[in-house]
PDB file of C-alpha atoms in Angstrom:
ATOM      1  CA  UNK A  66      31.308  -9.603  -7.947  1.00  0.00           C
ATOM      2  CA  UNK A  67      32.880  -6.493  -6.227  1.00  0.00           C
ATOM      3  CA  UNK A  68      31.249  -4.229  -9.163  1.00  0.00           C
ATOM      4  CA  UNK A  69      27.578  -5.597  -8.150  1.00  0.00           C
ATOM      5  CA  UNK A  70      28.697  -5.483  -4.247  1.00  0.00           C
ATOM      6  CA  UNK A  71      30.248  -1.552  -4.791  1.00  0.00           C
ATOM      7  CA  UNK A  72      26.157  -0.705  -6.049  1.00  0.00           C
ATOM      8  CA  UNK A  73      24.389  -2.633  -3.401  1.00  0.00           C
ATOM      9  CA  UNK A  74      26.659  -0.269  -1.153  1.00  0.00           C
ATOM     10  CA  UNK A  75      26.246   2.962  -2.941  1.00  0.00           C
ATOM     11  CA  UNK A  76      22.068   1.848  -3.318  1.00  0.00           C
ATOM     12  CA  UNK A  77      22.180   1.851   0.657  1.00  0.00           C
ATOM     13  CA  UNK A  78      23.820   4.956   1.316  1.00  0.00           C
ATOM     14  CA  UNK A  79      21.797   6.238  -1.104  1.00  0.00           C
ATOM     15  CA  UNK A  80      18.198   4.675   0.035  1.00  0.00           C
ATOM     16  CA  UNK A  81      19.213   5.647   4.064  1.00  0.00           C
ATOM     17  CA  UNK A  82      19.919   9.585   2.976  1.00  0.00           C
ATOM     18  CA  UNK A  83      15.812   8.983   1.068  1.00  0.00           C
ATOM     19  CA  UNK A  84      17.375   8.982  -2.268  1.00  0.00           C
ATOM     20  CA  UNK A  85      15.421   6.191  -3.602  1.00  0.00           C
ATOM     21  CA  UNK A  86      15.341   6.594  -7.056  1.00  0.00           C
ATOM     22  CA  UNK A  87      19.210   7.026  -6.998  1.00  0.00           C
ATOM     23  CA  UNK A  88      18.876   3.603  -4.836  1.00  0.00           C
ATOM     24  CA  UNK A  89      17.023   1.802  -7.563  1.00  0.00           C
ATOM     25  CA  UNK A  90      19.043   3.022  -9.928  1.00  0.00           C
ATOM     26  CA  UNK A  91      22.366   1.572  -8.575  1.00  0.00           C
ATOM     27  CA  UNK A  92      20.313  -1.984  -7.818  1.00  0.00           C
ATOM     28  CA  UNK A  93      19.148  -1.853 -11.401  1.00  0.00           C
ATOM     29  CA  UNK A  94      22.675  -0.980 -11.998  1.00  0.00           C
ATOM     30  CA  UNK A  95      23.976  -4.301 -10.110  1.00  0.00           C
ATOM     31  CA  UNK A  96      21.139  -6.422 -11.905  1.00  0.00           C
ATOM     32  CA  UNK A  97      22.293  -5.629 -15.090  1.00  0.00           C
ATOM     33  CA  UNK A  98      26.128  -6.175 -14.397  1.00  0.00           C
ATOM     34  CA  UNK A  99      25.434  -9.973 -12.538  1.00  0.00           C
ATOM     35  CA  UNK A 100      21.413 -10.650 -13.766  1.00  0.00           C
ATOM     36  CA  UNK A 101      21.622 -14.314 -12.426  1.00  0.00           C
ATOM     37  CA  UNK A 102      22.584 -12.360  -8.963  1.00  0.00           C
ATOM     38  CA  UNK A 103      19.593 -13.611  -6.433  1.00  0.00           C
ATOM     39  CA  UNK A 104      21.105 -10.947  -3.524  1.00  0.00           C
ATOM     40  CA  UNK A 105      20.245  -8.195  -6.223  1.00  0.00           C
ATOM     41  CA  UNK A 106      16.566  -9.424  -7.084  1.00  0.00           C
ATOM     42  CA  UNK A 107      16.217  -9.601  -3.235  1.00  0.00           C
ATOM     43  CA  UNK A 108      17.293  -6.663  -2.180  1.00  0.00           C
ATOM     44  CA  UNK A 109      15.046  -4.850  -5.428  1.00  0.00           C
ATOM     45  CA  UNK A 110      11.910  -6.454  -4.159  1.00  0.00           C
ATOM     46  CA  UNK A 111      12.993  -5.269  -0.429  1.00  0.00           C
ATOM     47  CA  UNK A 112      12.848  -1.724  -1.378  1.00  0.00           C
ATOM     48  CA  UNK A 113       9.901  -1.758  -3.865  1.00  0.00           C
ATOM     49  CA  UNK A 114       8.033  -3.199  -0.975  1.00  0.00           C
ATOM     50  CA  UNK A 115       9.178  -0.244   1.435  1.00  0.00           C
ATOM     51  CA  UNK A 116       8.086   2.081  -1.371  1.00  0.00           C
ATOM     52  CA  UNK A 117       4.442   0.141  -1.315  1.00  0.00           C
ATOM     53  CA  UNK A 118       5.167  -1.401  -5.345  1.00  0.00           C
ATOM     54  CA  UNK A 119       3.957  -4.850  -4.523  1.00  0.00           C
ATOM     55  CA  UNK A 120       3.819  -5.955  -8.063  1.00  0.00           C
ATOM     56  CA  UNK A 121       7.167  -4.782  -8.633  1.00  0.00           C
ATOM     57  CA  UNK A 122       8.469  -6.224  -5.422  1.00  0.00           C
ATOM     58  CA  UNK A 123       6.885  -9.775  -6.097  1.00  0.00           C
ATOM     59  CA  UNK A 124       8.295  -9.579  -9.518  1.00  0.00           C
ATOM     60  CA  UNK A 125      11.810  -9.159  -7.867  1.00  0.00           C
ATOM     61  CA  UNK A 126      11.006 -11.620  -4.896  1.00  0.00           C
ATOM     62  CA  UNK A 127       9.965 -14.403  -7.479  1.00  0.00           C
ATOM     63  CA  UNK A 128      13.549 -14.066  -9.662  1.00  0.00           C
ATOM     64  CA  UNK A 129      15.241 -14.232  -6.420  1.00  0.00           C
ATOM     65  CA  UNK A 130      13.565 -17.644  -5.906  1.00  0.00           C
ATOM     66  CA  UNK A 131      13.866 -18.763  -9.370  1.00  0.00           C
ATOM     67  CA  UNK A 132      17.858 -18.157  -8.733  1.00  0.00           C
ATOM     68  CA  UNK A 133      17.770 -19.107  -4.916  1.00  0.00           C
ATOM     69  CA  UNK A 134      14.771 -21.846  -4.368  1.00  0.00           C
ATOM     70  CA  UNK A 135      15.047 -21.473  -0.448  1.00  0.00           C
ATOM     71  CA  UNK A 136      16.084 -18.368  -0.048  1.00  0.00           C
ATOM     72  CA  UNK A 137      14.275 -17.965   2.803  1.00  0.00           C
ATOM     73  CA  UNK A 138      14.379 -14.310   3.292  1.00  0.00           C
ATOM     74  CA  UNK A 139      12.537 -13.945  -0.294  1.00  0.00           C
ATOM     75  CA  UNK A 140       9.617 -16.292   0.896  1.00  0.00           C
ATOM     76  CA  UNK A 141       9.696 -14.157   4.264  1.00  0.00           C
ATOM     77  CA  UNK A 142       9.041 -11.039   1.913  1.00  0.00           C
ATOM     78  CA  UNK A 143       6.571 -12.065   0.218  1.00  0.00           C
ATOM     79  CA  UNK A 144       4.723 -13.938   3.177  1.00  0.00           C
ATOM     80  CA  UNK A 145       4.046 -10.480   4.072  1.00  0.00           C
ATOM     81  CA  UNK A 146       3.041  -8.613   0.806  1.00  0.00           C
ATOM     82  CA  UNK A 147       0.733 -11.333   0.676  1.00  0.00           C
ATOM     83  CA  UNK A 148      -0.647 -10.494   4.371  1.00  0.00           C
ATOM     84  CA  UNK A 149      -0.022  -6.851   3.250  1.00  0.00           C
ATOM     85  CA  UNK A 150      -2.532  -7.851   0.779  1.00  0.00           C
ATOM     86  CA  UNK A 151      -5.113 -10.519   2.905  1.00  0.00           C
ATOM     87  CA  UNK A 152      -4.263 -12.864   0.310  1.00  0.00           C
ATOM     88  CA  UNK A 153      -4.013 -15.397   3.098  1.00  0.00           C
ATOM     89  CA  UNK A 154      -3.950 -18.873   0.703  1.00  0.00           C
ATOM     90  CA  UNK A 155      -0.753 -17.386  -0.867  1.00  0.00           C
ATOM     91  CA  UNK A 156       0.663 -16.406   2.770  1.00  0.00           C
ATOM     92  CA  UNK A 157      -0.345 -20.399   3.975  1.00  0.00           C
ATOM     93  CA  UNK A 158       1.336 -21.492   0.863  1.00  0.00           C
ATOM     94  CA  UNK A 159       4.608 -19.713   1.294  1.00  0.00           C
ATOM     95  CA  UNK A 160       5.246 -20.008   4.968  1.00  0.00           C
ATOM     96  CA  UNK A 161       4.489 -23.518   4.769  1.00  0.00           C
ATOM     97  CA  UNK A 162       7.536 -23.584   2.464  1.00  0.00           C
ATOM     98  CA  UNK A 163       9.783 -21.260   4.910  1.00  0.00           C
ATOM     99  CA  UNK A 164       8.330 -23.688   7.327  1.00  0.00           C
ATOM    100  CA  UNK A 165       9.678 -26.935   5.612  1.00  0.00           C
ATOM    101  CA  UNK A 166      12.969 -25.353   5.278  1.00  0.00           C
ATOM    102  CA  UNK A 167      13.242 -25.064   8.943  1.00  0.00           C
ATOM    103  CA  UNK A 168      15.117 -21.689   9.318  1.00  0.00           C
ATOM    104  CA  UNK A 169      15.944 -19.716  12.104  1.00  0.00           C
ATOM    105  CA  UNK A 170      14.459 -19.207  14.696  1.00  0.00           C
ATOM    106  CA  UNK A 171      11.752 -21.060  13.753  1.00  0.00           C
ATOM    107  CA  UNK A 172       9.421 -19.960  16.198  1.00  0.00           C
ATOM    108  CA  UNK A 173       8.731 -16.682  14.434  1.00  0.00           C
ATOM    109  CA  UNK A 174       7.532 -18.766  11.738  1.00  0.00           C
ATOM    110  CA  UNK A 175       4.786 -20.335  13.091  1.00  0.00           C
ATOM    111  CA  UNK A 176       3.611 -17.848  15.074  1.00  0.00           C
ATOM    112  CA  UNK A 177       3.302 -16.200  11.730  1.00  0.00           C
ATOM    113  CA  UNK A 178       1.750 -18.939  10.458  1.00  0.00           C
ATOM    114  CA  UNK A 179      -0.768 -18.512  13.204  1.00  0.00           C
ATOM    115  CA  UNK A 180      -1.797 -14.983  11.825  1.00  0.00           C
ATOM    116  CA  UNK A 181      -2.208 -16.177   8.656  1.00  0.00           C
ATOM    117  CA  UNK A 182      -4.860 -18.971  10.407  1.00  0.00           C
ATOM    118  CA  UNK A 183      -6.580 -16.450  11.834  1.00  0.00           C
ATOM    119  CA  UNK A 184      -6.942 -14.529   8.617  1.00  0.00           C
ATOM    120  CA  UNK A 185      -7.972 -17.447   6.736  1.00  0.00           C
ATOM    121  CA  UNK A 186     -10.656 -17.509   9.826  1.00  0.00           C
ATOM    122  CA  UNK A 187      -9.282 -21.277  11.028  1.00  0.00           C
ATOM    123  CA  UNK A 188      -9.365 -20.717  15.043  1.00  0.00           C
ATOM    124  CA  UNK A 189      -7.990 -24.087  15.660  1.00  0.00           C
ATOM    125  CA  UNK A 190      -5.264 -24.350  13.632  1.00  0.00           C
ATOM    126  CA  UNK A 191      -4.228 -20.875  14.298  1.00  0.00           C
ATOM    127  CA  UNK A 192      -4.693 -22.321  18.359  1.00  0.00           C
ATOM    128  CA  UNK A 193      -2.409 -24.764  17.206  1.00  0.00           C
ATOM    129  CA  UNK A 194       0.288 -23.100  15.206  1.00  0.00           C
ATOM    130  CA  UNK A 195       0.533 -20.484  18.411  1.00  0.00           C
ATOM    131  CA  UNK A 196       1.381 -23.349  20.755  1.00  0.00           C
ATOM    132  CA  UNK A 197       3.793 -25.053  18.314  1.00  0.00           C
ATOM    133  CA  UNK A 198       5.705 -21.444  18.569  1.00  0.00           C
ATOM    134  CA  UNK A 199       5.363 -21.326  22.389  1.00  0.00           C
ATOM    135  CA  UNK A 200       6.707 -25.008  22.122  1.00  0.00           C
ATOM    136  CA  UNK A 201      10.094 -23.835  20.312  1.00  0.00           C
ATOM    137  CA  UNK A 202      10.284 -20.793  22.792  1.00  0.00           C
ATOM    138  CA  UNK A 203       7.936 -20.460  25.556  1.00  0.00           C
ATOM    139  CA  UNK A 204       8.304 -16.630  26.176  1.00  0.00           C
ATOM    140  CA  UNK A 205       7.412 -15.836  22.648  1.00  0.00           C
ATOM    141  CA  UNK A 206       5.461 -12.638  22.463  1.00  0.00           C
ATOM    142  CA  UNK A 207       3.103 -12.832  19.292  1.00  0.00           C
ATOM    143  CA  UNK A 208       2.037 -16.392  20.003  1.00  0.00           C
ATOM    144  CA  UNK A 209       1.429 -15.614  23.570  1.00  0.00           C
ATOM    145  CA  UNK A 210      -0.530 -12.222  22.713  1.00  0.00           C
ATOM    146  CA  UNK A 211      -2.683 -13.778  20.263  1.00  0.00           C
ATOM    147  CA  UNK A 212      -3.680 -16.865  22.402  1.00  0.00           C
ATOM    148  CA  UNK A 213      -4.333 -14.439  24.870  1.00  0.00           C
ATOM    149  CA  UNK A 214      -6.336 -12.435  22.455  1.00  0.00           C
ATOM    150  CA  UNK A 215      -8.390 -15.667  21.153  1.00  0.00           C
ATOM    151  CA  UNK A 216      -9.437 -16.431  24.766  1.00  0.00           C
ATOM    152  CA  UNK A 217     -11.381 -13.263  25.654  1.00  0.00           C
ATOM    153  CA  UNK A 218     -12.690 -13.419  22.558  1.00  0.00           C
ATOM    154  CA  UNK A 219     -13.954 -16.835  22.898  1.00  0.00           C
ATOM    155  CA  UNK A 220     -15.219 -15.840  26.426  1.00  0.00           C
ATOM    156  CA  UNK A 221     -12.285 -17.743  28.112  1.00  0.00           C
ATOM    157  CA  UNK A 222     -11.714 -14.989  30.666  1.00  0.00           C
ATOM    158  CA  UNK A 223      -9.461 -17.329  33.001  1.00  0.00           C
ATOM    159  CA  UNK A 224      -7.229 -18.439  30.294  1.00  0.00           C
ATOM    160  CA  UNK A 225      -7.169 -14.728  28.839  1.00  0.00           C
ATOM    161  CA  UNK A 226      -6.152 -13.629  32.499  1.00  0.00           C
ATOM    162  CA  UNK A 227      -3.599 -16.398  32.316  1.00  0.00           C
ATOM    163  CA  UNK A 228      -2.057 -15.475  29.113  1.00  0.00           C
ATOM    164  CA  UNK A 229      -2.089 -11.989  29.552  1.00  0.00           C
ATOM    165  CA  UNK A 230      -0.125 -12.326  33.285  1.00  0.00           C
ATOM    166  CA  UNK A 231       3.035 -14.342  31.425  1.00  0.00           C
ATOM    167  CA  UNK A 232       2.515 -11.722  28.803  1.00  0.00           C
ATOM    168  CA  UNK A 233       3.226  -8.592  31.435  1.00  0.00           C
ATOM    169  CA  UNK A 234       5.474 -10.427  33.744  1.00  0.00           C
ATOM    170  CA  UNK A 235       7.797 -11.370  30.663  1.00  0.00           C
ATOM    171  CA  UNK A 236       7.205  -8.512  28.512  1.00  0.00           C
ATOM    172  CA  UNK A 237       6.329  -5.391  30.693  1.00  0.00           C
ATOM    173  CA  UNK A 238       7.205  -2.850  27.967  1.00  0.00           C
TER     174      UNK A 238
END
């Protein structure tokens, strides 16, 4: 375990000074030492993403599962390669699973489910996943944005006003 923990280190340092290859080398490195290691496969999809290989990433993302069923951080991953993507059923599919698991803060979850409504082009349930995250913590800021957002674009100027006053008065930046 300290072998595979002394190349996620030296894959970091590595990675943060833009030596990537010499980053993927030491993960590949770690995977080989400890292959049943679900920390490795996550943290190999995690920079194939960052380097834009989906296929690769996904690849890693799914062995992490296969070793760590609710390893939530894997589904998070690939929630968003899959929005990346505009594969929206796959996005549903996997953040209704991060969803079940109930991490958190589970706010951020449905709010992100709520994106992944509106890219599947369901108003209403995207309505309602958005309130659901403003239920669990009523200053969030992409549920509250993107209500806003859906009421001036459904010609709801006094809600949209509404929305977008909590929106500057709690988030002025």
């Amino acid at each position: 375990p300290d072998r595979v923990r002394s190349y996620w280190i030296r894959a970091s340092v590595e990675h943060h000074n833009g030596q990537v290859l010499s980053a993927l080398d030491y993960l590949r490195q770690a995977e080989a030492r400890d292959p049943r290691n679900p920390q490795t496969a996550l943290k190999l999809g995690r920079l194939y993403a960052a380097q834009g290989q989906d296929e690769l990433a996904e690849k890693a993302l799914e062995k992490c599962l296969r070793l760590s069923p609710q390893q939530v951080e894997a589904l998070q991953e690939l929630v968003r390669l899959a929005m990346r993507a505009q594969r929206w059923n796959r996005a549903l599919e996997l953040e209704e699973r991060i969803i079940a698991l109930r991490p958190s803060p589970l706010y951020r979850e449905w709010a992100r489910l709520g994106e992944i409504y509106l890219g599947l082009g369901s108003k209403e349930r995207a309505q309602s996943a958005f309130e659901k995250s403003l239920e669990l913590e009523p200053m969030g800021y992409i549920a509250s944005r993107n209500l806003a957002v859906m009421a001036a674009r459904g010609g709801d100027t006094a809600e949209a006003i509404r929305r977008y006053r909590i929106l500057i008065r709690h988030h002025p930046d």
